[in-house]
Short mmCIF file of C-alpha atoms and ligand atoms in Angstrom, two decimals:
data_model
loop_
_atom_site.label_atom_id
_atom_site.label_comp_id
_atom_site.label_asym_id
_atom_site.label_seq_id
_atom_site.Cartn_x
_atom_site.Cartn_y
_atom_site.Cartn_z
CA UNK A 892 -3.83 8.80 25.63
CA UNK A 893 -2.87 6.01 23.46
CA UNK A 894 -0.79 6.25 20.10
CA UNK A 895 -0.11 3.74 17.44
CA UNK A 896 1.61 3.42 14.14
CA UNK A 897 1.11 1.49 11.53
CA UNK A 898 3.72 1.92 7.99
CA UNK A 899 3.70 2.95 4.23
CA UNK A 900 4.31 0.17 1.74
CA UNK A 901 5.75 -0.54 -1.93
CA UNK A 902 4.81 -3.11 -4.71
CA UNK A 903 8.25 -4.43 -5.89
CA UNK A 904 6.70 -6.60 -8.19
CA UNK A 905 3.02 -7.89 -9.52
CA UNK A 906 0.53 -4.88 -9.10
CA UNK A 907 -2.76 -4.92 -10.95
CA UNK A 908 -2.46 -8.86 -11.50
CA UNK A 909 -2.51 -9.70 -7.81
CA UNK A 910 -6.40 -8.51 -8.03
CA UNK A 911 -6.73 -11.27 -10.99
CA UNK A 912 -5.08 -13.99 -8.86
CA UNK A 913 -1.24 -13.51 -9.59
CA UNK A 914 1.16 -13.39 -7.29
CA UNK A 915 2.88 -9.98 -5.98
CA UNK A 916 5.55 -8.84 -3.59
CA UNK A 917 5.47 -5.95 -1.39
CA UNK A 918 7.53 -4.46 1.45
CA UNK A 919 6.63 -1.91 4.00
CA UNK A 920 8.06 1.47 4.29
CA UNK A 921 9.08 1.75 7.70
CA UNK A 922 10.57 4.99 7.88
CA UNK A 923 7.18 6.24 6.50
CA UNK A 924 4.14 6.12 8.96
CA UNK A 925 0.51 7.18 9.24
CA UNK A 926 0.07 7.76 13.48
CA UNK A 927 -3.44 7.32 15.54
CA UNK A 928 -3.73 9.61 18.53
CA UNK A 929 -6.56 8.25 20.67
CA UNK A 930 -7.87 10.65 23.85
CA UNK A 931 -10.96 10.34 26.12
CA UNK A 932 -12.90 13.64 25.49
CA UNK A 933 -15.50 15.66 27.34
CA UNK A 934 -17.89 15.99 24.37
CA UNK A 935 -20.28 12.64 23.98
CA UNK A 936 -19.45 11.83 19.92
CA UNK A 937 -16.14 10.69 18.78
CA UNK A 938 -14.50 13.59 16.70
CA UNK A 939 -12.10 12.60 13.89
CA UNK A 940 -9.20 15.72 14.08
CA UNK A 941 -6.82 16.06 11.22
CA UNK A 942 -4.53 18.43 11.78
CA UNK A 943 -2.90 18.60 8.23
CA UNK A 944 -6.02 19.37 6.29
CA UNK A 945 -7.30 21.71 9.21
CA UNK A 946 -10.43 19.16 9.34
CA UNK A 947 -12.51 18.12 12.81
CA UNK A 948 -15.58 16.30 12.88
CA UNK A 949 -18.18 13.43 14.13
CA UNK A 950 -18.48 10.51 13.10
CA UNK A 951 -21.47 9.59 15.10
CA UNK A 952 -24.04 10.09 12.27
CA UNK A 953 -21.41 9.99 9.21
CA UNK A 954 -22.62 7.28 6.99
CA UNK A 955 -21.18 3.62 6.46
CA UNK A 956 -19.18 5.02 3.56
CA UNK A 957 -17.19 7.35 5.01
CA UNK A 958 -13.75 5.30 5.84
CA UNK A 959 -12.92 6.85 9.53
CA UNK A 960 -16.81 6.13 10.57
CA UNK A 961 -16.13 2.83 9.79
CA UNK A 962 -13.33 1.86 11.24
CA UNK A 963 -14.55 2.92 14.29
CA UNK A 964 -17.57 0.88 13.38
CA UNK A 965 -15.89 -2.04 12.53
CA UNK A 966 -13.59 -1.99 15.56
CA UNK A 967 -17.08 -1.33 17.45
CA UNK A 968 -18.44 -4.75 16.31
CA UNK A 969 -14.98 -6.69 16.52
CA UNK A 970 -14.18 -5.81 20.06
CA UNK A 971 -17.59 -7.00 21.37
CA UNK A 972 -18.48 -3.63 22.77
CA UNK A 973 -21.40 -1.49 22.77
CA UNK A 974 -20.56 1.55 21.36
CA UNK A 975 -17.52 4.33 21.86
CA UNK A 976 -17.89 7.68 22.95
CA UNK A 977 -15.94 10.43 24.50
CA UNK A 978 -13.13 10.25 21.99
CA UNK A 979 -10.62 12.11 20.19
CA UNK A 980 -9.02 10.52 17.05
CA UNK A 981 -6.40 12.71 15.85
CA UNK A 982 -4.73 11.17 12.28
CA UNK A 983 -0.68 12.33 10.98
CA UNK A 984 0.68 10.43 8.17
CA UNK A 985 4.38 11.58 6.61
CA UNK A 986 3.28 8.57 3.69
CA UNK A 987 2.43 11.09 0.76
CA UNK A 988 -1.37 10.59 0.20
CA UNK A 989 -2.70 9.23 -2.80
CA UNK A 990 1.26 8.70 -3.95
CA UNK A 991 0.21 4.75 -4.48
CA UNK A 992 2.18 4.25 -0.74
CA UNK A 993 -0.69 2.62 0.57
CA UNK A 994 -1.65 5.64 2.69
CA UNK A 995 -5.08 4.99 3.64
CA UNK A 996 -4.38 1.40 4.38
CA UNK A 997 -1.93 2.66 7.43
CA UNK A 998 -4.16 5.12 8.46
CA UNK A 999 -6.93 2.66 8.96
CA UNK A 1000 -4.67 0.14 10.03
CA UNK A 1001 -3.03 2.87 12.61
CA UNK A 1002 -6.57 3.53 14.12
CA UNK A 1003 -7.17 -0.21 14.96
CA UNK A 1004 -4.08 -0.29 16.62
CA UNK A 1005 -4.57 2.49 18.27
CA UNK A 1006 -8.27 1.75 19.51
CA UNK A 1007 -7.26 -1.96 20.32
CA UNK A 1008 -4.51 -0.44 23.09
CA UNK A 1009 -6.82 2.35 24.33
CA UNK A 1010 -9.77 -0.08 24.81
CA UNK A 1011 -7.00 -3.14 25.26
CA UNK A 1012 -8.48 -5.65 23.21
CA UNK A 1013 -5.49 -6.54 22.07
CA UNK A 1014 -6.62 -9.60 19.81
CA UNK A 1015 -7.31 -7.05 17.09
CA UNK A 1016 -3.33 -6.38 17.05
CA UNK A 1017 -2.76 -9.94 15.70
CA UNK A 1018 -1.50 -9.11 12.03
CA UNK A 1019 -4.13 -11.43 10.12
CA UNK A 1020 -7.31 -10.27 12.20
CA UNK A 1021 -5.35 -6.39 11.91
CA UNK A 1022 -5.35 -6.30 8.33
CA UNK A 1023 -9.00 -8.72 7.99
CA UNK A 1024 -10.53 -5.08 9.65
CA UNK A 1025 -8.46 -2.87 7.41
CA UNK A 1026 -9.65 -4.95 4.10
CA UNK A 1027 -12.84 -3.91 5.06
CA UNK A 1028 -12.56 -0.16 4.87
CA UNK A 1029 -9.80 -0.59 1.89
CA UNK A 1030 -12.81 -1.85 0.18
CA UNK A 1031 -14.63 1.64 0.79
CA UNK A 1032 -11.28 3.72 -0.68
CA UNK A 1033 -10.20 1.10 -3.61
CA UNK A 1034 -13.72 -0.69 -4.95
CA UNK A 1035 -12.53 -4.23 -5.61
CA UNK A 1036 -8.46 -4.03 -3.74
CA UNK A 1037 -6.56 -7.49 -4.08
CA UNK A 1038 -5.90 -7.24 -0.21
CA UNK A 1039 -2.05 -6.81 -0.44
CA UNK A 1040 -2.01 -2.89 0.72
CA UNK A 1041 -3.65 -4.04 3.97
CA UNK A 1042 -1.64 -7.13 4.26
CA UNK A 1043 1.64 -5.53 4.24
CA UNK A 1044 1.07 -2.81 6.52
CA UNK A 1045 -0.37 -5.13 8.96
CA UNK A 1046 2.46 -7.48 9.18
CA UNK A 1047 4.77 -5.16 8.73
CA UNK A 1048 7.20 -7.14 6.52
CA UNK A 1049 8.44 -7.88 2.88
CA UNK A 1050 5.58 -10.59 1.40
CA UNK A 1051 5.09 -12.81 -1.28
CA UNK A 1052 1.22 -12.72 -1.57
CA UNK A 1053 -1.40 -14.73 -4.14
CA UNK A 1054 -5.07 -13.12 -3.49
CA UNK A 1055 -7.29 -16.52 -3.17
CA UNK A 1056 -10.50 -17.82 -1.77
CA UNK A 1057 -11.14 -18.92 1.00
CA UNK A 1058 -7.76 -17.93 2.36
CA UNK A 1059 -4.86 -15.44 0.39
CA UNK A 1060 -1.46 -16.89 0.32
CA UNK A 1061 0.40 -14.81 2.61
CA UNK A 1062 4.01 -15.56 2.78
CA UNK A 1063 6.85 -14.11 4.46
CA UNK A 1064 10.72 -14.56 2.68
CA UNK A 1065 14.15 -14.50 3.42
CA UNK A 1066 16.28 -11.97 1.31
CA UNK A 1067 19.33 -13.11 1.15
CA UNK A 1068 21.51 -9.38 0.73
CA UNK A 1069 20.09 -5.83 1.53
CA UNK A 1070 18.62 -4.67 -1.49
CA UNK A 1071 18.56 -0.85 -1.28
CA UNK A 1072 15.48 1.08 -3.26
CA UNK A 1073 14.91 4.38 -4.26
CA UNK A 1074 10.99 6.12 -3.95
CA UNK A 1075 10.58 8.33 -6.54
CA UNK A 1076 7.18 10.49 -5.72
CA UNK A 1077 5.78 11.90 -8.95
CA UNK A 1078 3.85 14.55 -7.42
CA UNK A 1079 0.50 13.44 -9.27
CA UNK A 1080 -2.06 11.81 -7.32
CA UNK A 1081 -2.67 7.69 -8.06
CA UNK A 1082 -6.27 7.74 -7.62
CA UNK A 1083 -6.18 3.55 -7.52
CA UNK A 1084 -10.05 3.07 -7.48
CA UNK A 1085 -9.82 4.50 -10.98
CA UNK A 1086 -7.01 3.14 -12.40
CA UNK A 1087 -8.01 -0.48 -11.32
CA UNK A 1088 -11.74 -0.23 -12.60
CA UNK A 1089 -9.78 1.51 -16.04
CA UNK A 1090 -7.90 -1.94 -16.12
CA UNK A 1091 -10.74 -3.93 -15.71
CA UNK A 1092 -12.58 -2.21 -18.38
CA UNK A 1093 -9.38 -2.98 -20.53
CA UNK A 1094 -9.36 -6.50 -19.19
CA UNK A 1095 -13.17 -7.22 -20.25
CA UNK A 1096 -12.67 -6.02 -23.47
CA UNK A 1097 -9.93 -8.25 -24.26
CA UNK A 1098 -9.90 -11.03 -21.82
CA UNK A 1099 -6.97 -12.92 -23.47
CA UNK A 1100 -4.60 -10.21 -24.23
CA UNK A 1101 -4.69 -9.13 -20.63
CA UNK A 1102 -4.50 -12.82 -18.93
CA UNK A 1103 -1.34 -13.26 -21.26
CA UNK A 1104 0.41 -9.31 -19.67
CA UNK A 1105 -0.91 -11.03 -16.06
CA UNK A 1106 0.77 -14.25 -16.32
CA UNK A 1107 4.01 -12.48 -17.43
CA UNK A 1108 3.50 -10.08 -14.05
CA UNK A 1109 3.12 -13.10 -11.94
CA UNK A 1110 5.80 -15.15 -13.41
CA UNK A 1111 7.83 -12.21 -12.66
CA UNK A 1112 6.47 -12.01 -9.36
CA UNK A 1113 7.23 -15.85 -8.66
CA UNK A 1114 11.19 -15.69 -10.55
CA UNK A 1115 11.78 -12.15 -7.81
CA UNK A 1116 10.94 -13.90 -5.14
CA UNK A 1117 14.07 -16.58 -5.53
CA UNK A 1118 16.35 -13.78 -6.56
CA UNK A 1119 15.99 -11.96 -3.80
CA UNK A 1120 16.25 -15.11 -1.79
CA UNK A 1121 19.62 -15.56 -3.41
CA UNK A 1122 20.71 -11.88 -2.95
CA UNK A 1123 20.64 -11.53 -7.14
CA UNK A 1124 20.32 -7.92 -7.55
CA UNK A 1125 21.33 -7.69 -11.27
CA UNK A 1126 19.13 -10.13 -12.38
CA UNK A 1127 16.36 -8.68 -10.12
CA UNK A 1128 17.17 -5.26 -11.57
CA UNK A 1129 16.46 -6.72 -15.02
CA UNK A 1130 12.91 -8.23 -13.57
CA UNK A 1131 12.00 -4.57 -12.76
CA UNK A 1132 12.25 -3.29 -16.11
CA UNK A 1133 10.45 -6.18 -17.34
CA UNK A 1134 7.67 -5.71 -15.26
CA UNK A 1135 7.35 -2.18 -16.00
CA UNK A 1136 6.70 -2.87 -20.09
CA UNK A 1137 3.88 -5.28 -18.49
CA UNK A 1138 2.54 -1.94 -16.52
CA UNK A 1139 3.12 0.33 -19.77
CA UNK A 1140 1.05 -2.12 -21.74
CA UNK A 1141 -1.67 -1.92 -19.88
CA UNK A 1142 -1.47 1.74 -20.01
CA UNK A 1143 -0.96 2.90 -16.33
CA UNK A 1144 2.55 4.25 -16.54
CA UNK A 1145 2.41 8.01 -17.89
CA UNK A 1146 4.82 10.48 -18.90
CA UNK A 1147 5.94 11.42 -15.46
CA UNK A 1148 6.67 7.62 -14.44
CA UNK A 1149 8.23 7.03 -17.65
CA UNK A 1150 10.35 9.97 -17.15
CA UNK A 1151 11.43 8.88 -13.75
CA UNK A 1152 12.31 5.50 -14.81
CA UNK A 1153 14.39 6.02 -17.49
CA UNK A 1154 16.21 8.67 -15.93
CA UNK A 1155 16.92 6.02 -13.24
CA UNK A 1156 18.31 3.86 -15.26
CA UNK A 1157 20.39 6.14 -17.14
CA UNK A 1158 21.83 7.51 -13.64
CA UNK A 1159 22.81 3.67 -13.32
CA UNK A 1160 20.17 2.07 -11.11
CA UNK A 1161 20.03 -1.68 -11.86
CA UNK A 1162 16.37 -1.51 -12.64
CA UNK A 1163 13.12 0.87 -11.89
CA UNK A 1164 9.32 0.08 -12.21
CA UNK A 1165 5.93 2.50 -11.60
CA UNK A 1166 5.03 0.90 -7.97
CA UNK A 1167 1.32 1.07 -6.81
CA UNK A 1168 -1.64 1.75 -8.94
CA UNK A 1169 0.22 3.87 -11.85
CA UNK A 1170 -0.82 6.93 -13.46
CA UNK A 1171 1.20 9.20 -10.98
CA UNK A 1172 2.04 8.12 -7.81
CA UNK A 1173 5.26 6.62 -7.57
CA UNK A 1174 8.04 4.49 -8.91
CA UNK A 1175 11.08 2.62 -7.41
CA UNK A 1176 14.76 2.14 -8.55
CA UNK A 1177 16.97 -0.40 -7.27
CA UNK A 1178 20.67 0.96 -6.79
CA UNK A 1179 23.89 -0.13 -5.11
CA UNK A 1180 26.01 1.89 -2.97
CA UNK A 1181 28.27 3.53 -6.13
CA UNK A 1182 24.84 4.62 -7.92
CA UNK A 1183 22.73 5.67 -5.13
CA UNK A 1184 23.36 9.58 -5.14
CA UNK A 1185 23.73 9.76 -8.90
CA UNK A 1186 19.99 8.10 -9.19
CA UNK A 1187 18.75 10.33 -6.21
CA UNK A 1188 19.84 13.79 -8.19
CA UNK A 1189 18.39 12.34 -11.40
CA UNK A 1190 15.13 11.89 -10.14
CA UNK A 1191 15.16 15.01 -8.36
CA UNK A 1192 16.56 16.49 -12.13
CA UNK A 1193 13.75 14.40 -14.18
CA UNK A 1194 11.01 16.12 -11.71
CA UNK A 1195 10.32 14.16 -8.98
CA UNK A 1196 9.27 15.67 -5.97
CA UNK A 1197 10.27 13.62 -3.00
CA UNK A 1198 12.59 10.59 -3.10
CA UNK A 1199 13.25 8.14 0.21
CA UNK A 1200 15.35 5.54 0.26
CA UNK A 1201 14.17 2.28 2.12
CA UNK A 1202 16.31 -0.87 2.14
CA UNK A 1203 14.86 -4.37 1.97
CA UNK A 1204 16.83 -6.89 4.53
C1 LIG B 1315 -2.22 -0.90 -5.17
O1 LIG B 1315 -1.24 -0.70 -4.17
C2 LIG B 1315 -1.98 -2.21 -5.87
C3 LIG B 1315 -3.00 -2.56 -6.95
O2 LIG B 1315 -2.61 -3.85 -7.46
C4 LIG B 1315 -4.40 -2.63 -6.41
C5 LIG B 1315 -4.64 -3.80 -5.47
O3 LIG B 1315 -3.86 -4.72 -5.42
O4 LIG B 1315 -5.67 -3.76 -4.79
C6 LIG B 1315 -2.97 -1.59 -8.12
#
């Protein structure tokens, strides 16, 4: 039996524009996980089990779109091995699913890990050919993703990325103090493959408009990146809040995320910002040791319905 992890992950800063080129910064979520269980069976298929929607079943003869099929697929072809058979995958995940926490990227990214041990190839493990794979099946649950979900779950730290061609800029910083979040979960599902075709939509209709809110998200993106360097939470705070009237512009906050984020800065949080795709999901404050329990109750007050805490060091 073989089991593997891989984590949940935020956007601090730069979703949307990172799939039009512009720099974004994410973090994982380590206290957050998706888990791979992988057992040799008696029965010849491989069975997908998972246990928290009561669901078993082949993938032998599911088709190429079906995200589990593939991965096994894809791990199939990148090992160098005929085929699998005789296997259990069982899937957990604690990372609340379709709550914009890059679920689906760790579950994918969990299964590679977890069939590279069992089958010990572990050249898959290495974090750029790890989250190469899990781009592929993203692709299948997102449409046209920017690559950053898979990125950051497969290196499993905070990243300054820039989607490019041939190679994204992938780029690991220094933060300079512990900046402490809070991960307020809306309770409506983020279904991202929408919401990012919506914004393209949006984006061909009015090409300059929507350049103009994506250069403001990626100079954001660029000025976060040295603030957190320097350990400048105020400032950083402010950078939040600018970032989310960039996200509110091009319509993917909503009611719920707007409610969240001004009660979190109301309960004193230096700054808060939808995180993820929008439209649900969920949204991050950034607080300091006096605010931290006053923001926590507030969000719980203003109808969240989950909130971790996860500190960036
Ligand atoms: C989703 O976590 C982030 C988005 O920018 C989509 C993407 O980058 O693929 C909304």
């Amino acid at each position: 039996m073989t089991i593997a992890t891989a984590p949940g992950k935020i956007i601090l800063f730069g979703e949307h524009a990172v799939v039009y080129g512009r720099p974004a910064i994410a973090a994982p979520v380590s206290q957050l996980r998706a888990t791979a269980v992988i057992e040799n069976s008696k029965t010849r298929d491989v069975q997908l089990i998972a246990p928290q929607i009561q669901r078993r079943r082949s993938l032998h003869n599911a088709p190429d779109s079906d995200p589990f099929a593939m991965t096994v697929r894809l791990f199939v072809e990148a090992a160098q091995i005929p085929f699998v058979t005789n296997l259990n995958i069982t899937i957990q995940s604690d990372i609340p699913i379709a709550g914009g926490m890059g679920s689906g990227a760790a579950i994918t990214a969990a299964m590679f890990r977890g069939l590279a041990h069992h089958y010990n190839k572990l050249d898959i493990l290495e974090p750029a050919r790890l989250s190469e794979l899990t781009y592929e099946v993203e692709k299948i649950h997102h449409g046209t993703p920017s690559g950053i979900d898979n990125t950051v779950v497969s290196y499993e730290q905070p990243l300054f990325f820039v989607k490019a061609s041939p190679q994204n800029q992938i780029e690991p910083f220094t933060v300079g103090k512990p900046l402490k979040f809070l991960i307020g979960i809306t309770g409506i599902r983020s279904q991202t493959k929408l919401v990012v075709s919506d914004v393209r939509r949006q984006w061909e209709a009015d090409k300059k408009r929507f350049d103009l809110i994506f250069d403001g998200c990626g100079q954001i993106a660029t000025a976060a990146r040295q603030l957190i360097q320097l350990g400048d939470a105020l400032q950083l705070g402010q950078l939040m809040n600018q970032n989310q009237e960039l996200l509110e512009e091009m319509t993917v906050s909503s009611k719920e995320l707007n409610s969240l984020t001004q009660a979190a800065t109301q309960a004193g949080a230096l700054g808060a910002k939808l995180s993820g795709a929008g439209r649900g999901g969920n949204m991050i404050a950034l607080v300091t040791d006096e605010s931290e329990t006053a923001v926590h109750q507030a969000l719980l007050q203003a109808g969240a319905t989950a909130v971790y805490a996860t500190t960036l060091s």
